[in-house]
């Protein structure tokens, strides 16, 4: 299984007490700490998904940007969405979920912005406006009409680092890897009114594979 390069410093740090226990000839402690090191490493696992095997050819489909539980699907929460008329899908990632993030929609990256903030629990509604976050705007022209999708990486109580690997001007494909969040977090996706949502609150989402909605 692939491991994201961001794992290296965390794995190295977790391995230190394991090595110390091994040198001290403490087999039980070595095994326990070794399992902890393996767990930290597996947090950064990066499994391939459908868009990695073949590009998404359907220009109407919007895919989940993260693994996790859908905690909101419907009209945008008041004070959370960008200016304008939007629908919102929010996905909460637990510590056990894959934390590699993917672009929900393909096109040109219009802007990437980072907002410092607090570290409230990511499942709380207030986290969407108060927590540290990165916002990515993607636009694609289909049949002469522009389509714009906005999505945000939000940190939580444990997730204190956001990695965003796209910048303004980049071309991204639907479901393409674009970054990750370290140790539990949330992603919000804002979709225009013409998108028909295909997920509901309480549903499990798989990044790059679960369909959030389709443009009419």
mmCIF file of C-alpha atoms in Angstrom:
data_model
loop_
_atom_site.group_PDB
_atom_site.id
_atom_site.type_symbol
_atom_site.label_atom_id
_atom_site.label_comp_id
_atom_site.label_asym_id
_atom_site.label_seq_id
_atom_site.Cartn_x
_atom_site.Cartn_y
_atom_site.Cartn_z
ATOM 1 C CA UNK A 1 0.000 0.000 0.000
ATOM 2 C CA UNK A 2 1.252 3.473 -0.846
ATOM 3 C CA UNK A 3 2.103 5.815 2.032
ATOM 4 C CA UNK A 4 2.073 9.580 1.482
ATOM 5 C CA UNK A 5 5.509 11.237 1.893
ATOM 6 C CA UNK A 6 4.042 13.466 4.628
ATOM 7 C CA UNK A 7 4.216 10.411 6.910
ATOM 8 C CA UNK A 8 8.029 10.462 7.172
ATOM 9 C CA UNK A 9 8.543 12.885 10.091
ATOM 10 C CA UNK A 10 5.631 11.435 12.065
ATOM 11 C CA UNK A 11 6.788 7.850 11.549
ATOM 12 C CA UNK A 12 10.335 8.781 12.526
ATOM 13 C CA UNK A 13 9.140 10.490 15.702
ATOM 14 C CA UNK A 14 6.903 7.568 16.657
ATOM 15 C CA UNK A 15 9.727 5.099 15.998
ATOM 16 C CA UNK A 16 12.114 6.684 18.530
ATOM 17 C CA UNK A 17 10.552 5.127 21.671
ATOM 18 C CA UNK A 18 10.243 1.813 19.792
ATOM 19 C CA UNK A 19 13.981 1.785 19.134
ATOM 20 C CA UNK A 20 14.732 2.760 22.734
ATOM 21 C CA UNK A 21 12.574 -0.096 24.024
ATOM 22 C CA UNK A 22 14.292 -2.524 21.655
ATOM 23 C CA UNK A 23 17.756 -1.420 22.757
ATOM 24 C CA UNK A 24 16.667 -1.773 26.385
ATOM 25 C CA UNK A 25 15.492 -5.315 25.582
ATOM 26 C CA UNK A 26 11.906 -4.728 26.585
ATOM 27 C CA UNK A 27 10.082 -7.009 24.120
ATOM 28 C CA UNK A 28 6.516 -6.248 25.218
ATOM 29 C CA UNK A 29 7.084 -2.506 25.117
ATOM 30 C CA UNK A 30 8.840 -2.865 21.770
ATOM 31 C CA UNK A 31 5.861 -4.695 20.270
ATOM 32 C CA UNK A 32 3.329 -2.225 21.695
ATOM 33 C CA UNK A 33 5.282 0.813 20.559
ATOM 34 C CA UNK A 34 5.938 -0.820 17.188
ATOM 35 C CA UNK A 35 2.200 -1.209 16.661
ATOM 36 C CA UNK A 36 1.742 2.462 17.534
ATOM 37 C CA UNK A 37 4.376 3.419 14.962
ATOM 38 C CA UNK A 38 2.635 1.269 12.357
ATOM 39 C CA UNK A 39 -0.686 2.931 13.201
ATOM 40 C CA UNK A 40 0.769 6.407 12.730
ATOM 41 C CA UNK A 41 2.215 5.352 9.377
ATOM 42 C CA UNK A 42 -1.055 3.813 8.209
ATOM 43 C CA UNK A 43 -2.841 7.079 8.904
ATOM 44 C CA UNK A 44 -1.060 8.368 5.785
ATOM 45 C CA UNK A 45 -2.096 5.431 3.576
ATOM 46 C CA UNK A 46 -2.914 6.441 0.024
ATOM 47 C CA UNK A 47 -5.004 3.792 -1.732
ATOM 48 C CA UNK A 48 -5.725 4.069 -5.436
ATOM 49 C CA UNK A 49 -9.292 4.879 -6.405
ATOM 50 C CA UNK A 50 -11.244 4.728 -9.680
ATOM 51 C CA UNK A 51 -9.935 8.085 -11.075
ATOM 52 C CA UNK A 52 -6.363 6.758 -10.712
ATOM 53 C CA UNK A 53 -7.144 3.873 -13.080
ATOM 54 C CA UNK A 54 -8.999 5.936 -15.692
ATOM 55 C CA UNK A 55 -9.810 9.667 -15.943
ATOM 56 C CA UNK A 56 -13.387 10.630 -15.119
ATOM 57 C CA UNK A 57 -14.966 11.383 -18.483
ATOM 58 C CA UNK A 58 -18.371 12.481 -17.175
ATOM 59 C CA UNK A 59 -18.270 16.300 -17.012
ATOM 60 C CA UNK A 60 -21.505 16.409 -15.022
ATOM 61 C CA UNK A 61 -20.427 14.358 -12.012
ATOM 62 C CA UNK A 62 -19.131 15.732 -8.693
ATOM 63 C CA UNK A 63 -17.274 13.219 -6.507
ATOM 64 C CA UNK A 64 -16.529 13.056 -2.783
ATOM 65 C CA UNK A 65 -13.232 14.789 -1.944
ATOM 66 C CA UNK A 66 -12.671 12.724 1.208
ATOM 67 C CA UNK A 67 -13.505 9.483 2.967
ATOM 68 C CA UNK A 68 -15.867 9.860 5.921
ATOM 69 C CA UNK A 69 -19.402 10.474 7.106
ATOM 70 C CA UNK A 70 -21.715 12.953 5.391
ATOM 71 C CA UNK A 71 -22.814 15.287 8.194
ATOM 72 C CA UNK A 72 -24.675 17.797 6.013
ATOM 73 C CA UNK A 73 -26.246 17.582 2.544
ATOM 74 C CA UNK A 74 -28.634 20.263 1.355
ATOM 75 C CA UNK A 75 -28.960 24.056 1.404
ATOM 76 C CA UNK A 76 -25.800 25.812 2.538
ATOM 77 C CA UNK A 77 -25.543 26.474 6.264
ATOM 78 C CA UNK A 78 -26.079 30.117 7.157
ATOM 79 C CA UNK A 79 -22.854 32.107 7.245
ATOM 80 C CA UNK A 80 -20.770 29.174 6.003
ATOM 81 C CA UNK A 81 -20.967 29.219 2.198
ATOM 82 C CA UNK A 82 -19.231 31.739 -0.080
ATOM 83 C CA UNK A 83 -21.293 34.682 -1.277
ATOM 84 C CA UNK A 84 -24.068 33.600 -3.612
ATOM 85 C CA UNK A 85 -26.554 30.747 -3.876
ATOM 86 C CA UNK A 86 -25.047 27.381 -2.943
ATOM 87 C CA UNK A 87 -25.802 23.866 -1.803
ATOM 88 C CA UNK A 88 -23.463 22.252 0.711
ATOM 89 C CA UNK A 89 -22.129 18.771 1.388
ATOM 90 C CA UNK A 90 -19.927 18.323 4.471
ATOM 91 C CA UNK A 91 -17.888 15.210 5.228
ATOM 92 C CA UNK A 92 -16.401 14.434 8.655
ATOM 93 C CA UNK A 93 -13.206 12.360 8.725
ATOM 94 C CA UNK A 94 -12.442 10.251 11.796
ATOM 95 C CA UNK A 95 -8.943 9.138 12.783
ATOM 96 C CA UNK A 96 -9.584 5.803 11.058
ATOM 97 C CA UNK A 97 -10.478 7.281 7.660
ATOM 98 C CA UNK A 98 -8.066 7.753 4.765
ATOM 99 C CA UNK A 99 -7.020 11.419 4.911
ATOM 100 C CA UNK A 100 -5.850 11.931 1.336
ATOM 101 C CA UNK A 101 -8.050 14.592 -0.272
ATOM 102 C CA UNK A 102 -9.197 14.692 -3.887
ATOM 103 C CA UNK A 103 -10.692 17.371 -6.100
ATOM 104 C CA UNK A 104 -14.490 16.892 -6.250
ATOM 105 C CA UNK A 105 -14.662 18.456 -9.699
ATOM 106 C CA UNK A 106 -12.184 18.881 -12.530
ATOM 107 C CA UNK A 107 -11.192 22.134 -14.158
ATOM 108 C CA UNK A 108 -8.936 25.126 -13.653
ATOM 109 C CA UNK A 109 -8.035 26.141 -10.124
ATOM 110 C CA UNK A 110 -9.204 29.756 -9.900
ATOM 111 C CA UNK A 111 -7.917 30.464 -6.403
ATOM 112 C CA UNK A 112 -6.481 28.871 -3.268
ATOM 113 C CA UNK A 113 -6.701 30.707 0.038
ATOM 114 C CA UNK A 114 -5.704 29.862 3.597
ATOM 115 C CA UNK A 115 -7.500 31.233 6.664
ATOM 116 C CA UNK A 116 -5.945 30.810 10.143
ATOM 117 C CA UNK A 117 -8.344 30.010 12.954
ATOM 118 C CA UNK A 118 -9.304 27.800 15.878
ATOM 119 C CA UNK A 119 -9.261 24.014 16.336
ATOM 120 C CA UNK A 120 -12.824 23.162 17.327
ATOM 121 C CA UNK A 121 -14.125 19.625 16.870
ATOM 122 C CA UNK A 122 -14.617 19.250 13.113
ATOM 123 C CA UNK A 123 -18.125 17.782 13.461
ATOM 124 C CA UNK A 124 -19.403 21.008 15.065
ATOM 125 C CA UNK A 125 -21.127 23.485 12.741
ATOM 126 C CA UNK A 126 -19.050 26.351 14.174
ATOM 127 C CA UNK A 127 -15.865 24.717 12.865
ATOM 128 C CA UNK A 128 -16.859 25.711 9.313
ATOM 129 C CA UNK A 129 -16.450 29.408 10.099
ATOM 130 C CA UNK A 130 -14.013 29.466 13.026
ATOM 131 C CA UNK A 131 -11.440 26.742 12.319
ATOM 132 C CA UNK A 132 -8.263 27.009 10.291
ATOM 133 C CA UNK A 133 -9.017 26.116 6.680
ATOM 134 C CA UNK A 134 -8.001 26.248 3.043
ATOM 135 C CA UNK A 135 -10.506 27.120 0.314
ATOM 136 C CA UNK A 136 -10.101 25.986 -3.284
ATOM 137 C CA UNK A 137 -12.198 27.289 -6.182
ATOM 138 C CA UNK A 138 -12.375 25.217 -9.383
ATOM 139 C CA UNK A 139 -14.041 26.302 -12.624
ATOM 140 C CA UNK A 140 -14.806 24.438 -15.840
ATOM 141 C CA UNK A 141 -16.556 25.631 -18.995
ATOM 142 C CA UNK A 142 -19.065 23.113 -20.375
ATOM 143 C CA UNK A 143 -21.044 23.899 -23.540
ATOM 144 C CA UNK A 144 -19.929 27.510 -23.308
ATOM 145 C CA UNK A 145 -21.184 27.952 -19.717
ATOM 146 C CA UNK A 146 -18.890 28.213 -16.686
ATOM 147 C CA UNK A 147 -19.395 25.868 -13.761
ATOM 148 C CA UNK A 148 -17.823 26.680 -10.407
ATOM 149 C CA UNK A 149 -17.325 24.386 -7.404
ATOM 150 C CA UNK A 150 -15.806 25.525 -4.099
ATOM 151 C CA UNK A 151 -14.406 23.207 -1.466
ATOM 152 C CA UNK A 152 -12.639 23.611 1.869
ATOM 153 C CA UNK A 153 -10.198 21.614 3.938
ATOM 154 C CA UNK A 154 -10.877 22.258 7.637
ATOM 155 C CA UNK A 155 -8.772 21.168 10.576
ATOM 156 C CA UNK A 156 -10.280 19.812 13.808
ATOM 157 C CA UNK A 157 -9.190 19.293 17.415
ATOM 158 C CA UNK A 158 -6.442 16.863 16.401
ATOM 159 C CA UNK A 159 -5.852 17.852 12.789
ATOM 160 C CA UNK A 160 -3.575 20.867 13.016
ATOM 161 C CA UNK A 161 -1.966 20.741 9.598
ATOM 162 C CA UNK A 162 -3.464 21.180 6.132
ATOM 163 C CA UNK A 163 -1.510 20.177 3.047
ATOM 164 C CA UNK A 164 -2.817 21.731 -0.192
ATOM 165 C CA UNK A 165 -0.918 20.651 -3.283
ATOM 166 C CA UNK A 166 -2.679 22.750 -5.906
ATOM 167 C CA UNK A 167 -2.385 26.419 -6.728
ATOM 168 C CA UNK A 168 -4.169 28.979 -8.862
ATOM 169 C CA UNK A 169 -3.785 28.215 -12.553
ATOM 170 C CA UNK A 170 -3.422 24.455 -12.154
ATOM 171 C CA UNK A 171 -5.603 22.090 -14.160
ATOM 172 C CA UNK A 172 -7.027 19.271 -12.029
ATOM 173 C CA UNK A 173 -9.098 16.248 -12.944
ATOM 174 C CA UNK A 174 -12.226 15.118 -11.141
ATOM 175 C CA UNK A 175 -11.105 12.825 -8.315
ATOM 176 C CA UNK A 176 -7.429 13.777 -8.630
ATOM 177 C CA UNK A 177 -5.340 13.917 -5.436
ATOM 178 C CA UNK A 178 -4.876 17.497 -4.223
ATOM 179 C CA UNK A 179 -3.633 17.260 -0.622
ATOM 180 C CA UNK A 180 -4.384 15.876 2.821
ATOM 181 C CA UNK A 181 -5.288 16.821 6.381
ATOM 182 C CA UNK A 182 -3.413 15.394 9.336
ATOM 183 C CA UNK A 183 -5.337 13.576 12.080
ATOM 184 C CA UNK A 184 -9.120 14.004 11.896
ATOM 185 C CA UNK A 185 -10.868 16.806 10.028
ATOM 186 C CA UNK A 186 -13.722 17.898 7.743
ATOM 187 C CA UNK A 187 -14.315 18.883 4.141
ATOM 188 C CA UNK A 188 -17.062 21.160 2.867
ATOM 189 C CA UNK A 189 -18.109 21.209 -0.789
ATOM 190 C CA UNK A 190 -20.266 24.052 -2.147
ATOM 191 C CA UNK A 191 -22.259 23.320 -5.292
ATOM 192 C CA UNK A 192 -24.453 25.570 -7.441
ATOM 193 C CA UNK A 193 -28.255 25.113 -7.336
ATOM 194 C CA UNK A 194 -28.371 23.257 -10.664
ATOM 195 C CA UNK A 195 -26.503 20.296 -9.163
ATOM 196 C CA UNK A 196 -28.792 17.416 -8.128
ATOM 197 C CA UNK A 197 -27.469 15.985 -4.856
ATOM 198 C CA UNK A 198 -27.145 12.206 -4.635
ATOM 199 C CA UNK A 199 -25.993 11.830 -1.025
ATOM 200 C CA UNK A 200 -27.802 12.210 2.281
ATOM 201 C CA UNK A 201 -26.799 12.951 5.853
ATOM 202 C CA UNK A 202 -25.429 9.868 7.601
ATOM 203 C CA UNK A 203 -24.103 8.254 4.431
ATOM 204 C CA UNK A 204 -20.514 7.028 4.169
ATOM 205 C CA UNK A 205 -18.466 8.640 1.399
ATOM 206 C CA UNK A 206 -15.411 7.303 -0.422
ATOM 207 C CA UNK A 207 -13.057 9.883 -1.913
ATOM 208 C CA UNK A 208 -12.934 9.846 -5.700
ATOM 209 C CA UNK A 209 -15.758 7.308 -5.993
ATOM 210 C CA UNK A 210 -18.926 8.371 -4.168
ATOM 211 C CA UNK A 211 -21.053 10.677 -6.320
ATOM 212 C CA UNK A 212 -22.085 13.783 -4.367
ATOM 213 C CA UNK A 213 -24.221 15.167 -7.184
ATOM 214 C CA UNK A 214 -24.610 15.823 -10.897
ATOM 215 C CA UNK A 215 -25.075 18.962 -12.935
ATOM 216 C CA UNK A 216 -28.435 18.907 -14.674
#
